[in-house]
PDB file of C-alpha atoms in Angstrom:
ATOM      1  CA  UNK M 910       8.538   3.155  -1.901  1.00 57.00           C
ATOM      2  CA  UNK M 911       6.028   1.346  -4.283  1.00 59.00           C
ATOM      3  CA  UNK M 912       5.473   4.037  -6.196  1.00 65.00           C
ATOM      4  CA  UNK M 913       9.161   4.553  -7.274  1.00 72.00           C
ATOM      5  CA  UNK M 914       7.703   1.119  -8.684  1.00 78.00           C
ATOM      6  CA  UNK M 915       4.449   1.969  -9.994  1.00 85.00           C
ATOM      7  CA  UNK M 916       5.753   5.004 -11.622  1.00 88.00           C
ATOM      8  CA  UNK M 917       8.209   3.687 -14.081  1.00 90.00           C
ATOM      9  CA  UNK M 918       5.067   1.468 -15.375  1.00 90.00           C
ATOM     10  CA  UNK M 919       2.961   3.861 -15.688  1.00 91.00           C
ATOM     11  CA  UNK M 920       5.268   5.820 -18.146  1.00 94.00           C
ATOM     12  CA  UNK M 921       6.205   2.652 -19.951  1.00 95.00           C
ATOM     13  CA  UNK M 922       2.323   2.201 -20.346  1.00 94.00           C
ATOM     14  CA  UNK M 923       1.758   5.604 -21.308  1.00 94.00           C
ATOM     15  CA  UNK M 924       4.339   5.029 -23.861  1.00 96.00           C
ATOM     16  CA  UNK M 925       3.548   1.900 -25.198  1.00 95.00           C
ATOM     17  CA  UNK M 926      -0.419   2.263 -25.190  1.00 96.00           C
ATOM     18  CA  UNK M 927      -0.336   5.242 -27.406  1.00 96.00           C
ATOM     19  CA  UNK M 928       2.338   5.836 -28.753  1.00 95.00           C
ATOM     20  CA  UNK M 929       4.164   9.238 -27.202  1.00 95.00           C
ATOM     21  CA  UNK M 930       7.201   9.770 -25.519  1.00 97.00           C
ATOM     22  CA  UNK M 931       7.146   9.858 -21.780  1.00 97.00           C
ATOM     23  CA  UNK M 932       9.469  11.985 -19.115  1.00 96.00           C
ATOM     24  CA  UNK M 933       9.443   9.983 -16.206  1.00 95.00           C
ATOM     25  CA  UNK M 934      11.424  12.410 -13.317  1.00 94.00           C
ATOM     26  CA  UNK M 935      12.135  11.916  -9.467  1.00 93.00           C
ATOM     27  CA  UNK M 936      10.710  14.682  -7.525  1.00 90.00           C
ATOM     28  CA  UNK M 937      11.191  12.721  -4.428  1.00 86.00           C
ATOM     29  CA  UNK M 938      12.952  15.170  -2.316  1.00 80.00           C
ATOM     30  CA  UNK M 939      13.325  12.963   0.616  1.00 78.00           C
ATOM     31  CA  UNK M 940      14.298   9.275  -0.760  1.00 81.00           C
ATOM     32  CA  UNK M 941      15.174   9.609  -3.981  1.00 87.00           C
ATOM     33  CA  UNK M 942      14.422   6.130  -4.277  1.00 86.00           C
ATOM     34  CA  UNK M 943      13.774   5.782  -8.206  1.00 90.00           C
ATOM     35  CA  UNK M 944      17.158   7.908  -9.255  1.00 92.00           C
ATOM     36  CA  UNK M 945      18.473   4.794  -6.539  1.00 91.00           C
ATOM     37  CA  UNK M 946      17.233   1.952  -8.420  1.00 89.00           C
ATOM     38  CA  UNK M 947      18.169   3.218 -11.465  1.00 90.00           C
ATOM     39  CA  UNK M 948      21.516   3.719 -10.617  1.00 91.00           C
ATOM     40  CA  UNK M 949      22.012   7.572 -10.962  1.00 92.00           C
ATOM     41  CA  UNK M 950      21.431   9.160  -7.711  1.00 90.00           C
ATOM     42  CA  UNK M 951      24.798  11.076  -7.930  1.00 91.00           C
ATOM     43  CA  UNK M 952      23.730  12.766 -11.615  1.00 94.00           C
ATOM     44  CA  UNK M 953      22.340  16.214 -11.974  1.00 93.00           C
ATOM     45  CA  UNK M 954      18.534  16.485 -12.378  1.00 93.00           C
ATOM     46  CA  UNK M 955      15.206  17.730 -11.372  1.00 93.00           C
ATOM     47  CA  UNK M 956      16.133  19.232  -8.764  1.00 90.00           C
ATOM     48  CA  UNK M 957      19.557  20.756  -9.919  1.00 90.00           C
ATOM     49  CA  UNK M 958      17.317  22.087 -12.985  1.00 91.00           C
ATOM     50  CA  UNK M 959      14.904  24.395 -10.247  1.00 89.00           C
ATOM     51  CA  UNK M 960      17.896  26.220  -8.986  1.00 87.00           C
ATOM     52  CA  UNK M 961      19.272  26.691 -12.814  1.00 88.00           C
ATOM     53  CA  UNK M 962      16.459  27.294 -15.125  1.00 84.00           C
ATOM     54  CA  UNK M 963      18.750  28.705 -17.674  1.00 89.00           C
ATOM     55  CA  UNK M 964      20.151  24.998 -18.037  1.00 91.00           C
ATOM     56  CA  UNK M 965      18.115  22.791 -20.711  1.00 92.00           C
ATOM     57  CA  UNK M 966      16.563  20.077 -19.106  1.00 92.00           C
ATOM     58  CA  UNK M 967      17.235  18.087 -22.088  1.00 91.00           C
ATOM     59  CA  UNK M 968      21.025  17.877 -21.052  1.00 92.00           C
ATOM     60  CA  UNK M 969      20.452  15.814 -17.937  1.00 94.00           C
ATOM     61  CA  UNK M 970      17.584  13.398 -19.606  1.00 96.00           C
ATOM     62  CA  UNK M 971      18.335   9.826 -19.891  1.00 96.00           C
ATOM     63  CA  UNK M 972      17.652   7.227 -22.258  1.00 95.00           C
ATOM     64  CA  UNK M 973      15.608   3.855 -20.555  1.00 94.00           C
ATOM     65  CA  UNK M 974      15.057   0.666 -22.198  1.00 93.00           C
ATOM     66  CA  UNK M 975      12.090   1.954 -23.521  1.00 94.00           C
ATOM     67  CA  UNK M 976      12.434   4.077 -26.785  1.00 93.00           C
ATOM     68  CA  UNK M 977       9.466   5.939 -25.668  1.00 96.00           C
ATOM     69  CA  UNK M 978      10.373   6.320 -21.968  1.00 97.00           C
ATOM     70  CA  UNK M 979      13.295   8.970 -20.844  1.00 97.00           C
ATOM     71  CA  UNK M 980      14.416   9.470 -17.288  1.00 97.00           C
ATOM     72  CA  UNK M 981      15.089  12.952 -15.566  1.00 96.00           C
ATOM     73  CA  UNK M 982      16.974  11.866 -11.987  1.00 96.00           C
ATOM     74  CA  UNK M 983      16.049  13.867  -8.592  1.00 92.00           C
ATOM     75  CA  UNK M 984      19.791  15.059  -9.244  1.00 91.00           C
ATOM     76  CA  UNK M 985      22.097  16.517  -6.704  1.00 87.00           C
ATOM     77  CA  UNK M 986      20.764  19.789  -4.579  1.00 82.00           C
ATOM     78  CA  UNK M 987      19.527  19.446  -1.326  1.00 71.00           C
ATOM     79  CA  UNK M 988      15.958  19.149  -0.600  1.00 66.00           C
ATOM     80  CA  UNK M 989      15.932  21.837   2.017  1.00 64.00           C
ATOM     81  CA  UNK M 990      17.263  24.379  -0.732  1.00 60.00           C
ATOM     82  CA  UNK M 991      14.417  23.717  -3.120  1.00 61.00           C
ATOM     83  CA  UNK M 992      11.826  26.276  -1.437  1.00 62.00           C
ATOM     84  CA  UNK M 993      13.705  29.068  -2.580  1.00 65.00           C
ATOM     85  CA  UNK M 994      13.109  27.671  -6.133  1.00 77.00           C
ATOM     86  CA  UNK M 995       9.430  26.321  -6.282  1.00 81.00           C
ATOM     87  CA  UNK M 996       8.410  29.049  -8.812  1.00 85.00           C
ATOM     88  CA  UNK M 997      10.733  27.686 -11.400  1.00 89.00           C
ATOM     89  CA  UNK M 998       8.863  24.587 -11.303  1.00 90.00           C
ATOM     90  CA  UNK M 999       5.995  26.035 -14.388  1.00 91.00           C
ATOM     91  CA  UNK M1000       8.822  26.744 -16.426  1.00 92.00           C
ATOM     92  CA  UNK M1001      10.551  24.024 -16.279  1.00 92.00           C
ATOM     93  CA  UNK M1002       7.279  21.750 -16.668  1.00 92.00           C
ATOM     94  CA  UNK M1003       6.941  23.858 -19.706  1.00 93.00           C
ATOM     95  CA  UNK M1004      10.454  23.057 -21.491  1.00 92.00           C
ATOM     96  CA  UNK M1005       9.927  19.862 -21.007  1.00 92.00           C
ATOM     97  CA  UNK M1006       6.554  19.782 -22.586  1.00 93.00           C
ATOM     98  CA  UNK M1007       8.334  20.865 -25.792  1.00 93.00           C
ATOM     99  CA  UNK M1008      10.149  17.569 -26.471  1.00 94.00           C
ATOM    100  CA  UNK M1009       7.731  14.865 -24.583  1.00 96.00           C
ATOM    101  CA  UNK M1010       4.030  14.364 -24.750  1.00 96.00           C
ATOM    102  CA  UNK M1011       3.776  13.479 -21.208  1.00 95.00           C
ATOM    103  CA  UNK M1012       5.827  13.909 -18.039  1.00 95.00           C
ATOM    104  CA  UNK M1013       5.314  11.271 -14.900  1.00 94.00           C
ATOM    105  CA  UNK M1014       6.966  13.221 -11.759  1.00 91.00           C
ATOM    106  CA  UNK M1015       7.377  10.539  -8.932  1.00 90.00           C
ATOM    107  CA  UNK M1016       6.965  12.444  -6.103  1.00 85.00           C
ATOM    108  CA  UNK M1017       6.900  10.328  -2.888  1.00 80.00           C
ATOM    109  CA  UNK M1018       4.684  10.094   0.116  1.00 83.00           C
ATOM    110  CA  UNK M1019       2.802  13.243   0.190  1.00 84.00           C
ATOM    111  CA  UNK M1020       2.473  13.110   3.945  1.00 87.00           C
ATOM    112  CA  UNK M1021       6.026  12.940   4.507  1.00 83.00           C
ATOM    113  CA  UNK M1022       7.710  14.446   1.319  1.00 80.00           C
ATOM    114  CA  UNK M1023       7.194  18.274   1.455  1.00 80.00           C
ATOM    115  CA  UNK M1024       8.769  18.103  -2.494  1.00 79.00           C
ATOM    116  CA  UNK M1025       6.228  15.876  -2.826  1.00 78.00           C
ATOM    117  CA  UNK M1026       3.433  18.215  -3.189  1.00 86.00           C
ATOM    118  CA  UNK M1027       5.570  21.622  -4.831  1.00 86.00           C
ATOM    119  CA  UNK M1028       4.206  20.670  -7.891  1.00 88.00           C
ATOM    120  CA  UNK M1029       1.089  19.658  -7.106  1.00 90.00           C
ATOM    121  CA  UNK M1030      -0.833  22.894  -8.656  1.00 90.00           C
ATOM    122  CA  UNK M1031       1.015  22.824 -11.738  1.00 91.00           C
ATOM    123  CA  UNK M1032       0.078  19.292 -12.876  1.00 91.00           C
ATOM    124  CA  UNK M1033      -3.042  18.048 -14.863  1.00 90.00           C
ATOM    125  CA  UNK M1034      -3.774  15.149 -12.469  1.00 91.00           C
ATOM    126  CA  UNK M1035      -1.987  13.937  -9.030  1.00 91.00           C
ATOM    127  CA  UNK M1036      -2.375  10.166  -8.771  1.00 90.00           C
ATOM    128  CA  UNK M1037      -2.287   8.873  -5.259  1.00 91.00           C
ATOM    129  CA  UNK M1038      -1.200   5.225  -4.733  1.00 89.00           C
ATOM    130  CA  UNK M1039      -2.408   3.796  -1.595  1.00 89.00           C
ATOM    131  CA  UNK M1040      -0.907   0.100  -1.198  1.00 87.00           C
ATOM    132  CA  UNK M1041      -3.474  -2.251  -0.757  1.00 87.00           C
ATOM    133  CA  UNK M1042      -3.680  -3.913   2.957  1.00 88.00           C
ATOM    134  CA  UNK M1043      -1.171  -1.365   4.584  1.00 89.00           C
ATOM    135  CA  UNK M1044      -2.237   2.445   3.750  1.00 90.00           C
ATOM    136  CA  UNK M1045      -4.461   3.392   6.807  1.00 93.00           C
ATOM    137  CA  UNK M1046      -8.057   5.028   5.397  1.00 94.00           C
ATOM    138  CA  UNK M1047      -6.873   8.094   7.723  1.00 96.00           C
ATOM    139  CA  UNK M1048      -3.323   8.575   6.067  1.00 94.00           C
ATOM    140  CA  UNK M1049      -5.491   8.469   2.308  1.00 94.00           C
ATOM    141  CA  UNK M1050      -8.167  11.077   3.190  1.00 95.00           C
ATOM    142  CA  UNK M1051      -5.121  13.062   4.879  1.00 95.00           C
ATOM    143  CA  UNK M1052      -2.941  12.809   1.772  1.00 93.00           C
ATOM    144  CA  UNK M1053      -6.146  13.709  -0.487  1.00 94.00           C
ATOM    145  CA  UNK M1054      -6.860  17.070   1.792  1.00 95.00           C
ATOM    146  CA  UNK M1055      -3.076  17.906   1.268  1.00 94.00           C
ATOM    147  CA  UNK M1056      -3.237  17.892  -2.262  1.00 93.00           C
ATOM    148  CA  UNK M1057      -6.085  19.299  -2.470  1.00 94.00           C
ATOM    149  CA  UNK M1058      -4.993  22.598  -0.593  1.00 94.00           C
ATOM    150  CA  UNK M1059      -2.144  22.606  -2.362  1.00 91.00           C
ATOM    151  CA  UNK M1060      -4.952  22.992  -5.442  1.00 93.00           C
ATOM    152  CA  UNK M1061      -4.572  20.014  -6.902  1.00 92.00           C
ATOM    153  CA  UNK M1062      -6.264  19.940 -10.211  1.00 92.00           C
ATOM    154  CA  UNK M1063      -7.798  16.606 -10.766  1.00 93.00           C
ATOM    155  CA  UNK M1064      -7.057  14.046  -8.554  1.00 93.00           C
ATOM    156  CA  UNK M1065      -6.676  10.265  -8.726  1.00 92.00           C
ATOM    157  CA  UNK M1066      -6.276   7.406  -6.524  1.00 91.00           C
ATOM    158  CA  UNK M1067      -4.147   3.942  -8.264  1.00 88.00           C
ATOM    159  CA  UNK M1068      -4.160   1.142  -5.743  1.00 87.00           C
ATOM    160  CA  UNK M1069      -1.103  -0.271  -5.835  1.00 83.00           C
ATOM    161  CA  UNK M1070      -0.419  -4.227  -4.793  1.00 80.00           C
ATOM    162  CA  UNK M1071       2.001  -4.210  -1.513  1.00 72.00           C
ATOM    163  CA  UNK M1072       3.620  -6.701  -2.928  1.00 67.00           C
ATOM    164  CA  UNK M1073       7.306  -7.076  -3.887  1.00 55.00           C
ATOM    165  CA  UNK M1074       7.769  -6.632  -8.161  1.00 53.00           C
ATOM    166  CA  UNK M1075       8.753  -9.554  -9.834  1.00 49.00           C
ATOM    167  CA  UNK M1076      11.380  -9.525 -12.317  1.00 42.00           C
TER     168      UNK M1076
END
């Protein structure tokens, strides 16, 4: 849940620090919490975009407060249908290389989100974000072995306060 928190800084960071434009998408498959706080859980998205890779991405992107920042929601298909479409993911990765400089999926708990880790080996880094005083040591080390045989890349671990945000 944090990280549908942590996530949105991080692009507005990425953005701000140097300078490029950002994608920041919800591959949550279970919660879909970001697309919910941003208030477009109903639109078409990432998701939508795996079972139609003819469709530009581009058409479903959304503008943020942040000129440097765009938003791609989860969209609309069901997580269960997305397993039939996990090769589309490169592709569409790809595409939307071609406009931003960076893209920030939000992916959920990878113990509990199978979506979660689908893109895992076609990503530079995976950044885990334990929250500080509640994420057992077990549930870390077990989300670090999941990534990793899903051949993670480069992997990361951001600690994230457990805190509520402040506005």
């Amino acid at each position: 849940a944090l990280a549908a928190h942590a996530c949105p800084c991080l692009a507005y960071c990425l953005a701000e620090e140097l300078g490029q434009s950002v994608l920041l998408v919800d591959a949550s498959g279970k919660d879909r919490e970001l697309s919910r706080i941003l208030g477009c859980e109903n639109q078409q998205g990432y998701f939508d975009l795996l079972s139609q890779p003819e469709r530009d991405p581009n058409d479903w992107v959304l503008p943020t407060s942040h000129k440097g920042v765009h938003f791609l929601p989860a969209g609309t298909m069901p997580t269960e249908a997305m397993g039939r479409h996990q090769q589309a993911i490169p592709g569409l990765l790809e595409r939307v290389l071609q406009k931003h400089d960076f893209v920030v999926l939000s992916g959920g708990s990878v113990l509990h989100d199978t979506a979660a880790l689908a893109a895992t080996p076609h990503v530079g880094t995976v950044l885990l974000m334990p929250v500080e005083n509640e994420t057992l040591v077990a549930d870390l080390d077990a989300a670090q072995k999941a990534v990793r045989f899903c051949k993670a890349r480069h992997v990361g671990v951001v600690m994230v306060d457990g805190r509520s945000p402040q506005a």
